[in-house]
């Protein structure tokens, strides 16, 4: 692993650790402080991670919009786990938040068509309540063409 | 990727948006895809899947065909 790859692993792990603990992504200065490095190194790493589709930066900024499956912005996909809450970028990512944090949690959303509340509850890595179907609008090969839409 | 109350609600919504339908998964399929895709995301050893590995994940859940293709079509 070269120096950039080592830095990128450290930055990625710190972004997720911070996001899990605080419910929001860190800004580059916070990552730099926690890793004992400088902001410019973190910003360069974040750009590489974004180029590799590991995370998504807010357009024109070094600030994290998505550290998939987590969203920095509120979305219609709220994830509740043990009294805490995060947002997923879509239903796939919201369930991904549950999976990433151990396989117990509830996703709350609304049907885009009728506005009725929907939920999916997962316990011990199994869906135990909830119903509905998931629609993928865009073929897999095009998911990253407009990741905000997806 | 959106969760709808039923397939009928999917069809209603996309008709109103003037968009064509894509692919529909059950909630259980979506959970399995999310679990396989994201459970190890906070691990130091995590790395992005290659297109071939991603297609294998999709195929394991019965998600096959052009919609799920990430590698060039054979032939």
mmCIF file of C-alpha atoms in Angstrom:
data_model
loop_
_atom_site.group_PDB
_atom_site.id
_atom_site.type_symbol
_atom_site.label_atom_id
_atom_site.label_comp_id
_atom_site.label_asym_id
_atom_site.label_seq_id
_atom_site.Cartn_x
_atom_site.Cartn_y
_atom_site.Cartn_z
ATOM 1 C CA UNK A 1 0.000 0.000 0.000
ATOM 2 C CA UNK A 2 1.544 3.371 -0.983
ATOM 3 C CA UNK A 3 1.434 6.527 1.171
ATOM 4 C CA UNK A 4 -1.702 7.931 -0.502
ATOM 5 C CA UNK A 5 -3.529 4.620 -0.057
ATOM 6 C CA UNK A 6 -2.589 4.510 3.625
ATOM 7 C CA UNK A 7 -3.791 8.099 4.093
ATOM 8 C CA UNK A 8 -7.028 7.353 2.231
ATOM 9 C CA UNK A 9 -7.744 4.364 4.472
ATOM 10 C CA UNK A 10 -7.093 6.452 7.596
ATOM 11 C CA UNK A 11 -9.292 9.303 6.328
ATOM 12 C CA UNK A 12 -12.087 6.945 5.297
ATOM 13 C CA UNK A 13 -12.119 5.200 8.672
ATOM 14 C CA UNK A 14 -12.072 8.525 10.527
ATOM 15 C CA UNK A 15 -14.936 9.914 8.404
ATOM 16 C CA UNK A 16 -17.116 6.894 9.190
ATOM 17 C CA UNK A 17 -16.100 6.763 12.860
ATOM 18 C CA UNK A 18 -16.944 10.445 13.293
ATOM 19 C CA UNK A 19 -20.198 10.172 11.318
ATOM 20 C CA UNK A 20 -21.306 7.166 13.391
ATOM 21 C CA UNK A 21 -20.488 8.916 16.661
ATOM 22 C CA UNK A 22 -21.707 12.444 15.906
ATOM 23 C CA UNK A 23 -24.501 11.915 13.379
ATOM 24 C CA UNK A 24 -22.862 14.237 10.850
ATOM 25 C CA UNK A 25 -19.740 14.023 8.719
ATOM 26 C CA UNK A 26 -16.578 15.803 9.851
ATOM 27 C CA UNK A 27 -15.175 18.827 8.044
ATOM 28 C CA UNK A 28 -11.605 18.409 6.758
ATOM 29 C CA UNK A 29 -10.131 20.353 9.687
ATOM 30 C CA UNK A 30 -11.718 17.928 12.162
ATOM 31 C CA UNK A 31 -10.309 14.917 10.307
ATOM 32 C CA UNK A 32 -6.885 16.593 10.212
ATOM 33 C CA UNK A 33 -7.004 17.308 13.953
ATOM 34 C CA UNK A 34 -8.029 13.769 14.823
ATOM 35 C CA UNK A 35 -5.411 12.172 12.554
ATOM 36 C CA UNK A 36 -2.617 14.565 13.502
ATOM 37 C CA UNK A 37 -2.120 15.832 9.967
ATOM 38 C CA UNK A 38 -2.860 18.990 7.993
ATOM 39 C CA UNK A 39 -6.057 20.022 6.258
ATOM 40 C CA UNK A 40 -4.544 20.060 2.758
ATOM 41 C CA UNK A 41 -3.584 16.377 3.069
ATOM 42 C CA UNK A 42 -7.125 15.502 4.161
ATOM 43 C CA UNK A 43 -8.721 17.519 1.372
ATOM 44 C CA UNK A 44 -6.534 15.818 -1.242
ATOM 45 C CA UNK A 45 -7.502 12.442 0.221
ATOM 46 C CA UNK A 46 -11.196 13.315 0.197
ATOM 47 C CA UNK A 47 -10.911 14.256 -3.491
ATOM 48 C CA UNK A 48 -9.292 10.895 -4.266
ATOM 49 C CA UNK A 49 -11.988 9.059 -2.296
ATOM 50 C CA UNK A 50 -14.657 10.995 -4.202
ATOM 51 C CA UNK A 51 -12.973 10.195 -7.536
ATOM 52 C CA UNK A 52 -13.060 6.511 -6.517
ATOM 53 C CA UNK A 53 -16.795 6.771 -5.649
ATOM 54 C CA UNK A 54 -16.154 5.921 -1.995
ATOM 55 C CA UNK A 55 -17.907 9.132 -0.910
ATOM 56 C CA UNK A 56 -19.487 12.200 -2.488
ATOM 57 C CA UNK A 57 -18.459 15.805 -1.843
ATOM 58 C CA UNK A 58 -20.870 18.716 -2.003
ATOM 59 C CA UNK A 59 -20.306 20.229 -5.464
ATOM 60 C CA UNK A 60 -17.426 22.717 -5.543
ATOM 61 C CA UNK A 61 -16.451 22.082 -1.902
ATOM 62 C CA UNK A 62 -14.286 19.733 0.173
ATOM 63 C CA UNK A 63 -17.303 18.992 2.402
ATOM 64 C CA UNK A 64 -18.841 15.531 2.601
ATOM 65 C CA UNK A 65 -22.357 15.173 1.195
ATOM 66 C CA UNK A 66 -22.528 11.371 1.255
ATOM 67 C CA UNK A 67 -20.320 8.821 2.952
ATOM 68 C CA UNK A 68 -22.380 5.993 1.533
ATOM 69 C CA UNK A 69 -24.642 4.736 2.918
ATOM 70 C CA UNK A 70 -24.870 7.821 5.172
ATOM 71 C CA UNK A 71 -26.211 11.199 4.031
ATOM 72 C CA UNK A 72 -25.113 14.503 5.539
ATOM 73 C CA UNK A 73 -28.440 16.012 4.482
ATOM 74 C CA UNK A 74 -31.839 14.986 5.817
ATOM 75 C CA UNK A 75 -33.601 12.717 3.332
ATOM 76 C CA UNK A 76 -36.943 10.848 3.353
ATOM 77 C CA UNK A 77 -34.992 7.780 4.587
ATOM 78 C CA UNK A 78 -34.515 8.111 8.328
ATOM 79 C CA UNK A 79 -32.726 5.312 10.141
ATOM 80 C CA UNK A 80 -33.355 4.767 13.843
ATOM 81 C CA UNK A 81 -31.021 2.556 15.851
ATOM 82 C CA UNK A 82 -31.049 2.284 19.645
ATOM 83 C CA UNK A 83 -32.498 5.768 20.145
ATOM 84 C CA UNK A 84 -30.195 7.478 17.648
ATOM 85 C CA UNK A 85 -30.892 8.585 14.079
ATOM 86 C CA UNK A 86 -29.062 8.994 10.774
ATOM 87 C CA UNK A 87 -30.231 9.498 7.205
ATOM 88 C CA UNK A 88 -29.617 7.180 4.259
ATOM 89 C CA UNK A 89 -29.377 8.413 0.683
ATOM 90 C CA UNK A 90 -32.119 6.048 -0.545
ATOM 91 C CA UNK A 91 -33.828 2.873 0.676
ATOM 92 C CA UNK A 92 -30.791 0.753 -0.297
ATOM 93 C CA UNK A 93 -28.486 3.021 1.675
ATOM 94 C CA UNK A 94 -30.879 3.393 4.622
ATOM 95 C CA UNK A 95 -30.961 -0.386 5.014
ATOM 96 C CA UNK A 96 -27.200 -0.256 4.480
ATOM 97 C CA UNK A 97 -26.876 1.992 7.531
ATOM 98 C CA UNK A 98 -28.709 -0.669 9.552
ATOM 99 C CA UNK A 99 -26.380 -3.341 8.160
ATOM 100 C CA UNK A 100 -23.222 -1.283 8.733
ATOM 101 C CA UNK A 101 -24.181 -0.628 12.361
ATOM 102 C CA UNK A 102 -24.877 -4.258 13.225
ATOM 103 C CA UNK A 103 -28.157 -5.393 11.670
ATOM 104 C CA UNK A 104 -30.744 -4.026 14.112
ATOM 105 C CA UNK A 105 -32.750 -0.897 13.322
ATOM 106 C CA UNK A 106 -35.739 0.690 11.623
ATOM 107 C CA UNK A 107 -36.007 2.691 8.409
ATOM 108 C CA UNK A 108 -38.891 5.169 8.244
ATOM 109 C CA UNK A 109 -40.055 6.751 5.009
ATOM 110 C CA UNK A 110 -43.133 7.612 2.935
ATOM 111 C CA UNK A 111 -44.519 6.114 -0.275
ATOM 112 C CA UNK A 112 -43.595 8.641 -2.996
ATOM 113 C CA UNK A 113 -46.924 7.943 -4.725
ATOM 114 C CA UNK A 114 -49.493 8.206 -1.942
ATOM 115 C CA UNK A 115 -47.558 9.716 0.958
ATOM 116 C CA UNK A 116 -48.453 6.894 3.310
ATOM 117 C CA UNK A 117 -45.868 6.181 5.980
ATOM 118 C CA UNK A 118 -43.797 3.045 5.423
ATOM 119 C CA UNK A 119 -41.217 1.350 7.550
ATOM 120 C CA UNK A 120 -38.817 -1.558 7.483
ATOM 121 C CA UNK A 121 -37.688 -3.033 10.763
ATOM 122 C CA UNK A 122 -34.636 -5.250 10.844
ATOM 123 C CA UNK A 123 -33.655 -7.379 13.837
ATOM 124 C CA UNK A 124 -30.695 -9.714 14.035
ATOM 125 C CA UNK A 125 -30.068 -9.209 10.303
ATOM 126 C CA UNK A 126 -33.592 -10.160 9.191
ATOM 127 C CA UNK A 127 -36.539 -8.018 8.064
ATOM 128 C CA UNK A 128 -39.091 -8.580 10.816
ATOM 129 C CA UNK A 129 -41.765 -6.051 9.879
ATOM 130 C CA UNK A 130 -42.635 -3.628 7.150
ATOM 131 C CA UNK A 131 -43.771 -4.000 3.596
ATOM 132 C CA UNK A 132 -43.426 -2.450 0.180
ATOM 133 C CA UNK A 133 -41.386 -2.849 -2.980
ATOM 134 C CA UNK A 134 -38.218 -1.109 -4.094
ATOM 135 C CA UNK A 135 -37.913 0.511 -7.500
ATOM 136 C CA UNK A 136 -34.572 1.089 -9.241
ATOM 137 C CA UNK A 137 -35.099 3.692 -11.964
ATOM 138 C CA UNK A 138 -31.627 3.621 -13.508
ATOM 139 C CA UNK A 139 -29.599 0.620 -14.761
ATOM 140 C CA UNK A 140 -26.557 -0.319 -12.663
ATOM 141 C CA UNK A 141 -24.029 0.929 -15.206
ATOM 142 C CA UNK A 142 -25.457 4.458 -14.911
ATOM 143 C CA UNK A 143 -25.808 4.794 -11.136
ATOM 144 C CA UNK A 144 -22.829 7.123 -10.769
ATOM 145 C CA UNK A 145 -23.809 9.341 -13.720
ATOM 146 C CA UNK A 146 -26.033 11.336 -11.319
ATOM 147 C CA UNK A 147 -25.565 9.950 -7.827
ATOM 148 C CA UNK A 148 -27.706 12.701 -6.296
ATOM 149 C CA UNK A 149 -30.692 11.572 -8.391
ATOM 150 C CA UNK A 150 -30.085 7.944 -7.511
ATOM 151 C CA UNK B 1 -33.871 3.704 -5.124
ATOM 152 C CA UNK B 2 -37.279 4.360 -3.616
ATOM 153 C CA UNK B 3 -39.572 2.298 -1.383
ATOM 154 C CA UNK B 4 -43.207 2.205 -2.551
ATOM 155 C CA UNK B 5 -46.280 0.759 -0.930
ATOM 156 C CA UNK B 6 -46.830 -1.692 -3.807
ATOM 157 C CA UNK B 7 -46.085 -2.248 -7.494
ATOM 158 C CA UNK B 8 -49.318 -0.431 -8.320
ATOM 159 C CA UNK B 9 -47.971 2.649 -6.539
ATOM 160 C CA UNK B 10 -44.700 2.340 -8.471
ATOM 161 C CA UNK B 11 -46.603 2.301 -11.776
ATOM 162 C CA UNK B 12 -48.829 5.238 -10.751
ATOM 163 C CA UNK B 13 -45.918 7.407 -9.696
ATOM 164 C CA UNK B 14 -43.739 6.762 -12.748
ATOM 165 C CA UNK B 15 -46.683 7.314 -15.086
ATOM 166 C CA UNK B 16 -47.238 10.720 -13.471
ATOM 167 C CA UNK B 17 -43.504 11.542 -13.734
ATOM 168 C CA UNK B 18 -43.489 10.539 -17.409
ATOM 169 C CA UNK B 19 -40.660 8.103 -16.711
ATOM 170 C CA UNK B 20 -40.279 4.484 -17.719
ATOM 171 C CA UNK B 21 -40.127 1.666 -15.198
ATOM 172 C CA UNK B 22 -36.774 0.149 -14.191
ATOM 173 C CA UNK B 23 -36.433 -2.836 -11.878
ATOM 174 C CA UNK B 24 -38.475 -3.840 -8.838
ATOM 175 C CA UNK B 25 -37.097 -5.674 -5.796
ATOM 176 C CA UNK B 26 -38.853 -7.107 -2.793
ATOM 177 C CA UNK B 27 -38.003 -5.545 0.548
ATOM 178 C CA UNK B 28 -36.212 -8.767 1.504
ATOM 179 C CA UNK B 29 -34.081 -8.686 -1.657
ATOM 180 C CA UNK B 30 -33.198 -5.072 -0.941
ATOM 181 C CA UNK B 31 -32.223 -5.880 2.627
ATOM 182 C CA UNK B 32 -29.932 -8.707 1.481
ATOM 183 C CA UNK B 33 -28.339 -6.423 -1.112
ATOM 184 C CA UNK B 34 -27.826 -3.706 1.528
ATOM 185 C CA UNK B 35 -26.387 -6.201 4.015
ATOM 186 C CA UNK B 36 -23.927 -7.709 1.559
ATOM 187 C CA UNK B 37 -22.992 -4.298 0.145
ATOM 188 C CA UNK B 38 -22.504 -2.291 3.328
ATOM 189 C CA UNK B 39 -21.946 -4.554 6.357
ATOM 190 C CA UNK B 40 -18.147 -4.248 6.065
ATOM 191 C CA UNK B 41 -17.955 -0.568 5.034
ATOM 192 C CA UNK B 42 -16.313 0.492 8.318
ATOM 193 C CA UNK B 43 -13.673 -2.235 8.144
ATOM 194 C CA UNK B 44 -10.029 -1.267 7.466
ATOM 195 C CA UNK B 45 -9.922 -4.030 4.857
ATOM 196 C CA UNK B 46 -12.938 -2.798 2.875
ATOM 197 C CA UNK B 47 -12.373 -2.010 -0.783
ATOM 198 C CA UNK B 48 -14.668 -1.193 -3.670
ATOM 199 C CA UNK B 49 -15.973 -4.197 -5.530
ATOM 200 C CA UNK B 50 -14.873 -4.711 -9.091
ATOM 201 C CA UNK B 51 -17.684 -4.688 -11.695
ATOM 202 C CA UNK B 52 -17.372 -8.476 -11.889
ATOM 203 C CA UNK B 53 -17.721 -8.815 -8.101
ATOM 204 C CA UNK B 54 -20.704 -6.472 -8.033
ATOM 205 C CA UNK B 55 -22.427 -8.440 -10.804
ATOM 206 C CA UNK B 56 -21.836 -11.617 -8.799
ATOM 207 C CA UNK B 57 -23.586 -10.015 -5.801
ATOM 208 C CA UNK B 58 -26.546 -9.024 -7.986
ATOM 209 C CA UNK B 59 -26.689 -12.469 -9.579
ATOM 210 C CA UNK B 60 -26.709 -14.152 -6.176
ATOM 211 C CA UNK B 61 -29.923 -12.277 -5.417
ATOM 212 C CA UNK B 62 -31.524 -13.172 -8.753
ATOM 213 C CA UNK B 63 -30.797 -9.741 -10.231
ATOM 214 C CA UNK B 64 -29.596 -10.576 -13.734
ATOM 215 C CA UNK B 65 -29.960 -9.212 -17.249
ATOM 216 C CA UNK B 66 -28.905 -5.989 -18.934
ATOM 217 C CA UNK B 67 -30.289 -3.768 -16.154
ATOM 218 C CA UNK B 68 -27.754 -5.194 -13.701
ATOM 219 C CA UNK B 69 -24.827 -5.477 -16.100
ATOM 220 C CA UNK B 70 -21.587 -3.650 -15.248
ATOM 221 C CA UNK B 71 -19.260 -5.473 -17.591
ATOM 222 C CA UNK B 72 -19.382 -5.594 -21.414
ATOM 223 C CA UNK B 73 -22.018 -7.962 -22.762
ATOM 224 C CA UNK B 74 -20.570 -11.234 -23.987
ATOM 225 C CA UNK B 75 -20.151 -11.635 -27.732
#
